[in-house]
Amino acid sequence: MNIFFGENSVFSGPNASLLDNNIPIGGDLIFNPSSQITSNSDQTPLKYVAGGQHYIYITRDKYDGCVSYSSYLDQNSPASDQSKVSSAVTWTSFPILSPGKQLLPLSQGLIPNDVILKIRVDNPYGKTHFFDITEERNCKTEDDFPVYEFGFSMFTSLTNSTILSNISLSPNPVLRSQSEVTLRLFHLPEKVTINIFDLNGNLVKRCHQHEGVSEFFAGPGVKETRFNISTGQLSQGLHFVQITDQKSGDIKTLKWMVL
């Protein structure tokens, strides 16, 4: 993209008497905004100083040092040519100096700090668009698609792991063919509350870890806790088994299908 600035030359010559310290800030082709916002004039644009209206223009074409604009912005160019450049402008604004601050001498670069403004835009995946000032109304594209490189060196993995993370249940689904069904829960902590809800949100069963029958299996050390539940308490359909750790307050919910 190209970047250039303009100024309102009306704030020079005799009109400098309206400015702070009678110092002209327009018509000198220097980026020297002031902190003055308004003047005592009742005429427009003299009334609204706005730092001298040093507009900053950012365009959407490839950077070439604004060479492609030079012939279009010449003071002798027709208005139709000048409007071609405005079609390239994507962002514009003008700065106003903070009260009590001063710009550096031109030999030192004027700007007294190294502030950086970052403009982020969404760029949908597709062919590259480019701007041609000779055909400013056309939407031209390169016959290509972009290629992106990315990495994860600045990222670290984070796992939302709690004491309830490894809990699972069986059998799932379960049949209501007997007067009781057995719900098996694996890896239950010592102090938990188990609430079983039906699909309508009704609590159909509440129990605690110590009320079940626990057994450790050989090998990986799997702990199974069994709860016998009357089928009269269960309806056919989806149920939710909510397990709450009494110490940490963590909650895990499992889906349980009753057929």
mmCIF file of C-alpha atoms in Angstrom:
data_model
loop_
_atom_site.group_PDB
_atom_site.id
_atom_site.type_symbol
_atom_site.label_atom_id
_atom_site.label_comp_id
_atom_site.label_asym_id
_atom_site.label_seq_id
_atom_site.Cartn_x
_atom_site.Cartn_y
_atom_site.Cartn_z
ATOM 1 C CA MET A 1 0.000 0.000 0.000
ATOM 2 C CA ASN A 2 0.989 3.637 -0.455
ATOM 3 C CA ILE A 3 0.714 6.332 2.184
ATOM 4 C CA PHE A 4 0.702 10.095 1.712
ATOM 5 C CA PHE A 5 -0.606 13.160 3.514
ATOM 6 C CA GLY A 6 -2.266 16.426 2.658
ATOM 7 C CA GLU A 7 -2.897 19.729 4.413
ATOM 8 C CA ASN A 8 -5.370 22.587 4.211
ATOM 9 C CA SER A 9 -3.424 25.499 2.724
ATOM 10 C CA VAL A 10 -6.059 27.951 3.958
ATOM 11 C CA PHE A 11 -4.243 28.011 7.303
ATOM 12 C CA SER A 12 -1.419 30.191 5.987
ATOM 13 C CA GLY A 13 -0.776 33.786 4.910
ATOM 14 C CA PRO A 14 -3.141 36.338 6.489
ATOM 15 C CA ASN A 15 -5.208 33.553 8.055
ATOM 16 C CA ALA A 16 -2.265 32.674 10.289
ATOM 17 C CA SER A 17 -3.554 35.395 12.624
ATOM 18 C CA LEU A 18 -6.296 32.951 13.625
ATOM 19 C CA LEU A 19 -3.786 30.324 14.704
ATOM 20 C CA ASP A 20 -1.978 29.835 17.977
ATOM 21 C CA ASN A 21 1.117 32.070 18.130
ATOM 22 C CA ASN A 22 0.199 33.278 14.607
ATOM 23 C CA ILE A 23 2.258 30.431 13.166
ATOM 24 C CA PRO A 24 1.038 29.155 9.761
ATOM 25 C CA ILE A 25 0.599 25.386 9.543
ATOM 26 C CA GLY A 26 -0.781 25.096 6.007
ATOM 27 C CA GLY A 27 0.625 25.564 2.536
ATOM 28 C CA ASP A 28 4.187 24.643 3.533
ATOM 29 C CA LEU A 29 4.091 20.986 2.357
ATOM 30 C CA ILE A 30 5.281 19.879 5.801
ATOM 31 C CA PHE A 31 3.538 17.386 8.056
ATOM 32 C CA ASN A 32 3.260 19.673 11.077
ATOM 33 C CA PRO A 33 -0.151 19.327 12.770
ATOM 34 C CA SER A 34 -0.828 21.490 15.817
ATOM 35 C CA SER A 35 -2.966 20.950 18.920
ATOM 36 C CA GLN A 36 -5.424 23.717 17.991
ATOM 37 C CA ILE A 37 -8.934 22.449 17.311
ATOM 38 C CA THR A 38 -10.944 25.611 16.576
ATOM 39 C CA SER A 39 -10.331 29.337 15.955
ATOM 40 C CA ASN A 40 -12.256 32.527 16.664
ATOM 41 C CA SER A 41 -13.475 32.731 13.075
ATOM 42 C CA ASP A 42 -17.130 32.065 12.310
ATOM 43 C CA GLN A 43 -16.382 31.012 8.744
ATOM 44 C CA THR A 44 -15.924 27.510 7.426
ATOM 45 C CA PRO A 45 -13.306 26.032 7.112
ATOM 46 C CA LEU A 46 -11.363 28.675 9.095
ATOM 47 C CA LYS A 47 -13.381 27.935 12.230
ATOM 48 C CA TYR A 48 -12.314 24.287 12.364
ATOM 49 C CA VAL A 49 -8.535 24.195 12.498
ATOM 50 C CA ALA A 50 -8.242 20.536 13.540
ATOM 51 C CA GLY A 51 -4.463 20.774 13.746
ATOM 52 C CA GLY A 52 -4.297 22.111 10.200
ATOM 53 C CA GLN A 53 -6.216 19.179 8.741
ATOM 54 C CA HIS A 54 -3.147 17.153 7.848
ATOM 55 C CA TYR A 55 -5.004 14.176 6.431
ATOM 56 C CA ILE A 56 -3.186 10.857 6.205
ATOM 57 C CA TYR A 57 -4.233 8.681 3.274
ATOM 58 C CA ILE A 58 -3.586 4.933 3.059
ATOM 59 C CA THR A 59 -4.312 3.203 -0.222
ATOM 60 C CA ARG A 60 -5.040 -0.355 -1.331
ATOM 61 C CA ASP A 61 -2.562 -0.698 -4.181
ATOM 62 C CA LYS A 62 1.001 -1.946 -4.235
ATOM 63 C CA TYR A 63 3.649 0.372 -2.839
ATOM 64 C CA ASP A 64 5.525 2.400 -5.426
ATOM 65 C CA GLY A 65 6.318 5.554 -3.463
ATOM 66 C CA CYS A 66 3.167 7.163 -4.916
ATOM 67 C CA VAL A 67 4.858 7.448 -8.319
ATOM 68 C CA SER A 68 1.681 6.334 -10.092
ATOM 69 C CA TYR A 69 -0.227 9.226 -8.486
ATOM 70 C CA SER A 70 2.110 12.061 -9.402
ATOM 71 C CA SER A 71 0.512 12.954 -12.728
ATOM 72 C CA TYR A 72 -3.014 12.619 -11.313
ATOM 73 C CA LEU A 73 -2.453 14.914 -8.323
ATOM 74 C CA ASP A 74 -0.742 17.718 -10.214
ATOM 75 C CA GLN A 75 -2.418 21.063 -9.536
ATOM 76 C CA ASN A 76 -3.168 21.377 -13.250
ATOM 77 C CA SER A 77 -4.810 17.945 -13.439
ATOM 78 C CA PRO A 78 -8.553 17.839 -14.069
ATOM 79 C CA ALA A 79 -10.844 16.871 -11.203
ATOM 80 C CA SER A 80 -11.667 13.602 -12.964
ATOM 81 C CA ASP A 81 -8.015 12.542 -12.713
ATOM 82 C CA GLN A 82 -7.767 13.533 -9.050
ATOM 83 C CA SER A 83 -10.861 11.478 -8.250
ATOM 84 C CA LYS A 84 -9.087 8.380 -9.575
ATOM 85 C CA VAL A 85 -6.662 8.615 -6.657
ATOM 86 C CA SER A 86 -9.491 8.905 -4.140
ATOM 87 C CA SER A 87 -10.777 5.559 -5.407
ATOM 88 C CA ALA A 88 -7.559 3.979 -4.186
ATOM 89 C CA VAL A 89 -7.842 5.366 -0.644
ATOM 90 C CA THR A 90 -8.996 2.799 1.901
ATOM 91 C CA TRP A 91 -8.300 4.548 5.231
ATOM 92 C CA THR A 92 -7.968 8.226 6.069
ATOM 93 C CA SER A 93 -7.782 10.328 9.209
ATOM 94 C CA PHE A 94 -6.002 13.394 10.524
ATOM 95 C CA PRO A 95 -3.945 13.662 13.732
ATOM 96 C CA ILE A 96 -4.087 16.459 16.287
ATOM 97 C CA LEU A 97 -1.052 17.123 18.449
ATOM 98 C CA SER A 98 -1.466 16.612 22.191
ATOM 99 C CA PRO A 99 -1.673 19.904 24.151
ATOM 100 C CA GLY A 100 1.730 21.107 25.302
ATOM 101 C CA LYS A 101 3.620 18.852 22.881
ATOM 102 C CA GLN A 102 5.903 19.965 20.054
ATOM 103 C CA LEU A 103 7.147 18.348 16.885
ATOM 104 C CA LEU A 104 10.840 17.814 16.300
ATOM 105 C CA PRO A 105 12.777 19.825 13.702
ATOM 106 C CA LEU A 106 12.389 18.609 10.133
ATOM 107 C CA SER A 107 16.016 17.455 10.177
ATOM 108 C CA GLN A 108 15.133 15.086 13.046
ATOM 109 C CA GLY A 109 12.083 13.593 11.384
ATOM 110 C CA LEU A 110 9.344 15.738 12.976
ATOM 111 C CA ILE A 111 7.588 12.889 14.821
ATOM 112 C CA PRO A 112 8.692 12.866 18.503
ATOM 113 C CA ASN A 113 7.929 9.188 19.128
ATOM 114 C CA ASP A 114 7.932 5.805 17.428
ATOM 115 C CA VAL A 115 4.262 4.953 17.797
ATOM 116 C CA ILE A 116 3.078 2.161 15.502
ATOM 117 C CA LEU A 117 -0.489 1.864 14.255
ATOM 118 C CA LYS A 118 -1.543 -1.604 13.131
ATOM 119 C CA ILE A 119 -4.515 -2.061 10.824
ATOM 120 C CA ARG A 120 -5.867 -5.605 10.712
ATOM 121 C CA VAL A 121 -8.440 -6.637 8.147
ATOM 122 C CA ASP A 122 -10.156 -9.881 7.249
ATOM 123 C CA ASN A 123 -8.899 -11.262 3.968
ATOM 124 C CA PRO A 124 -11.082 -14.103 2.692
ATOM 125 C CA TYR A 125 -9.352 -16.898 0.850
ATOM 126 C CA GLY A 126 -9.503 -16.216 -2.858
ATOM 127 C CA LYS A 127 -7.704 -14.723 -5.791
ATOM 128 C CA THR A 128 -5.514 -11.696 -5.174
ATOM 129 C CA HIS A 129 -7.205 -8.362 -5.938
ATOM 130 C CA PHE A 130 -5.186 -5.405 -7.139
ATOM 131 C CA PHE A 131 -5.907 -1.762 -7.926
ATOM 132 C CA ASP A 132 -5.087 -0.157 -11.258
ATOM 133 C CA ILE A 133 -5.440 3.628 -11.237
ATOM 134 C CA THR A 134 -6.039 3.688 -14.983
ATOM 135 C CA GLU A 135 -9.137 1.518 -14.472
ATOM 136 C CA GLU A 136 -10.099 2.543 -10.972
ATOM 137 C CA ARG A 137 -13.659 1.194 -11.210
ATOM 138 C CA ASN A 138 -12.649 -2.326 -12.230
ATOM 139 C CA CYS A 139 -12.096 -5.115 -9.737
ATOM 140 C CA LYS A 140 -9.039 -6.882 -11.098
ATOM 141 C CA THR A 141 -7.649 -10.154 -9.813
ATOM 142 C CA GLU A 142 -4.485 -12.127 -10.282
ATOM 143 C CA ASP A 143 -5.080 -15.643 -11.548
ATOM 144 C CA ASP A 144 -3.791 -17.159 -8.335
ATOM 145 C CA PHE A 145 -4.682 -18.263 -4.847
ATOM 146 C CA PRO A 146 -2.716 -17.259 -1.744
ATOM 147 C CA VAL A 147 -0.317 -19.557 0.061
ATOM 148 C CA TYR A 148 0.054 -19.286 3.841
ATOM 149 C CA GLU A 149 2.748 -20.490 6.184
ATOM 150 C CA PHE A 150 2.012 -20.822 9.876
ATOM 151 C CA GLY A 151 3.397 -22.562 12.922
ATOM 152 C CA PHE A 152 2.627 -23.245 16.558
ATOM 153 C CA SER A 153 5.970 -22.361 18.138
ATOM 154 C CA MET A 154 4.383 -19.596 20.228
ATOM 155 C CA PHE A 155 1.577 -21.810 21.518
ATOM 156 C CA THR A 156 1.438 -24.307 24.356
ATOM 157 C CA SER A 157 -1.147 -27.037 24.728
ATOM 158 C CA LEU A 158 -3.584 -26.760 27.613
ATOM 159 C CA THR A 159 -5.720 -29.683 28.696
ATOM 160 C CA ASN A 160 -8.780 -29.055 30.823
ATOM 161 C CA SER A 161 -8.024 -32.003 33.087
ATOM 162 C CA THR A 162 -9.773 -32.494 36.438
ATOM 163 C CA ILE A 163 -10.201 -35.349 38.894
ATOM 164 C CA LEU A 164 -13.383 -36.237 37.006
ATOM 165 C CA SER A 165 -11.836 -36.355 33.527
ATOM 166 C CA ASN A 166 -11.440 -40.160 33.334
ATOM 167 C CA ILE A 167 -14.901 -41.096 34.622
ATOM 168 C CA SER A 168 -16.954 -43.275 32.282
ATOM 169 C CA LEU A 169 -20.064 -45.451 32.601
ATOM 170 C CA SER A 170 -21.364 -48.817 31.446
ATOM 171 C CA PRO A 171 -23.516 -50.386 30.097
ATOM 172 C CA ASN A 172 -24.666 -47.771 27.664
ATOM 173 C CA PRO A 173 -27.371 -48.244 26.521
ATOM 174 C CA VAL A 174 -29.044 -50.337 29.234
ATOM 175 C CA LEU A 175 -32.240 -52.432 28.949
ATOM 176 C CA ARG A 176 -35.189 -52.107 31.389
ATOM 177 C CA SER A 177 -35.995 -55.802 31.079
ATOM 178 C CA GLN A 178 -35.414 -56.539 34.799
ATOM 179 C CA SER A 179 -36.715 -54.951 37.985
ATOM 180 C CA GLU A 180 -33.295 -53.390 38.536
ATOM 181 C CA VAL A 181 -30.481 -52.227 36.341
ATOM 182 C CA THR A 182 -26.855 -51.843 37.343
ATOM 183 C CA LEU A 183 -25.060 -48.608 36.564
ATOM 184 C CA ARG A 184 -21.298 -49.040 36.512
ATOM 185 C CA LEU A 185 -19.132 -45.943 36.951
ATOM 186 C CA PHE A 186 -15.351 -46.122 36.523
ATOM 187 C CA HIS A 187 -12.666 -44.020 38.259
ATOM 188 C CA LEU A 188 -14.979 -42.327 40.763
ATOM 189 C CA PRO A 189 -13.183 -40.207 43.413
ATOM 190 C CA GLU A 190 -13.891 -40.851 47.083
ATOM 191 C CA LYS A 191 -16.411 -38.099 47.734
ATOM 192 C CA VAL A 192 -18.820 -37.438 44.894
ATOM 193 C CA THR A 193 -22.550 -36.959 44.491
ATOM 194 C CA ILE A 194 -24.299 -38.648 41.571
ATOM 195 C CA ASN A 195 -27.551 -37.161 40.265
ATOM 196 C CA ILE A 196 -29.505 -38.821 37.469
ATOM 197 C CA PHE A 197 -31.894 -36.624 35.463
ATOM 198 C CA ASP A 198 -34.349 -37.549 32.753
ATOM 199 C CA LEU A 199 -34.644 -35.629 29.499
ATOM 200 C CA ASN A 200 -37.175 -33.237 31.070
ATOM 201 C CA GLY A 201 -34.724 -32.238 33.785
ATOM 202 C CA ASN A 202 -36.458 -34.221 36.557
ATOM 203 C CA LEU A 203 -34.214 -35.733 39.230
ATOM 204 C CA VAL A 204 -34.917 -39.477 39.252
ATOM 205 C CA LYS A 205 -32.078 -40.738 41.444
ATOM 206 C CA ARG A 206 -29.424 -39.350 43.793
ATOM 207 C CA CYS A 207 -26.642 -41.392 45.333
ATOM 208 C CA HIS A 208 -23.132 -41.049 46.741
ATOM 209 C CA GLN A 209 -19.935 -42.903 46.033
ATOM 210 C CA HIS A 210 -19.921 -44.768 49.359
ATOM 211 C CA GLU A 211 -23.407 -46.159 48.657
ATOM 212 C CA GLY A 212 -22.153 -48.159 45.705
ATOM 213 C CA VAL A 213 -20.112 -51.342 45.592
ATOM 214 C CA SER A 214 -16.529 -50.631 44.542
ATOM 215 C CA GLU A 215 -14.049 -53.093 43.112
ATOM 216 C CA PHE A 216 -10.534 -52.727 41.725
ATOM 217 C CA PHE A 217 -9.533 -54.684 38.659
ATOM 218 C CA ALA A 218 -6.060 -56.034 38.044
ATOM 219 C CA GLY A 219 -3.800 -54.607 35.362
ATOM 220 C CA PRO A 220 -4.211 -50.859 34.916
ATOM 221 C CA GLY A 221 -5.901 -50.471 38.316
ATOM 222 C CA VAL A 222 -9.389 -49.633 37.088
ATOM 223 C CA LYS A 223 -11.870 -48.857 39.848
ATOM 224 C CA GLU A 224 -15.497 -49.802 39.218
ATOM 225 C CA THR A 225 -18.386 -48.622 41.388
ATOM 226 C CA ARG A 226 -21.779 -50.294 40.884
ATOM 227 C CA PHE A 227 -25.183 -48.841 41.712
ATOM 228 C CA ASN A 228 -28.417 -50.829 41.510
ATOM 229 C CA ILE A 229 -31.334 -48.693 40.342
ATOM 230 C CA SER A 230 -34.987 -49.725 40.222
ATOM 231 C CA THR A 231 -36.351 -49.630 36.701
ATOM 232 C CA GLY A 232 -39.495 -48.074 38.139
ATOM 233 C CA GLN A 233 -37.477 -44.895 38.600
ATOM 234 C CA LEU A 234 -36.306 -44.869 35.008
ATOM 235 C CA SER A 235 -38.246 -44.106 31.866
ATOM 236 C CA GLN A 236 -37.183 -45.062 28.393
ATOM 237 C CA GLY A 237 -35.013 -42.464 26.742
ATOM 238 C CA LEU A 238 -31.947 -40.362 27.332
ATOM 239 C CA HIS A 239 -30.777 -39.638 30.880
ATOM 240 C CA PHE A 240 -27.994 -37.440 32.223
ATOM 241 C CA VAL A 241 -25.674 -38.691 34.942
ATOM 242 C CA GLN A 242 -24.240 -35.646 36.726
ATOM 243 C CA ILE A 243 -21.210 -36.304 38.924
ATOM 244 C CA THR A 244 -20.093 -33.577 41.349
ATOM 245 C CA ASP A 245 -16.809 -33.698 43.250
ATOM 246 C CA GLN A 246 -17.615 -32.488 46.776
ATOM 247 C CA LYS A 247 -14.097 -31.205 47.389
ATOM 248 C CA SER A 248 -13.393 -29.159 44.241
ATOM 249 C CA GLY A 249 -16.945 -28.516 43.053
ATOM 250 C CA ASP A 250 -16.048 -29.817 39.581
ATOM 251 C CA ILE A 251 -18.933 -31.318 37.631
ATOM 252 C CA LYS A 252 -18.987 -33.874 34.856
ATOM 253 C CA THR A 253 -22.127 -34.948 32.992
ATOM 254 C CA LEU A 254 -22.444 -38.212 31.065
ATOM 255 C CA LYS A 255 -25.239 -39.287 28.740
ATOM 256 C CA TRP A 256 -26.970 -42.574 29.590
ATOM 257 C CA MET A 257 -29.546 -44.212 27.329
ATOM 258 C CA VAL A 258 -32.256 -46.422 28.832
ATOM 259 C CA LEU A 259 -34.104 -48.725 26.399
#
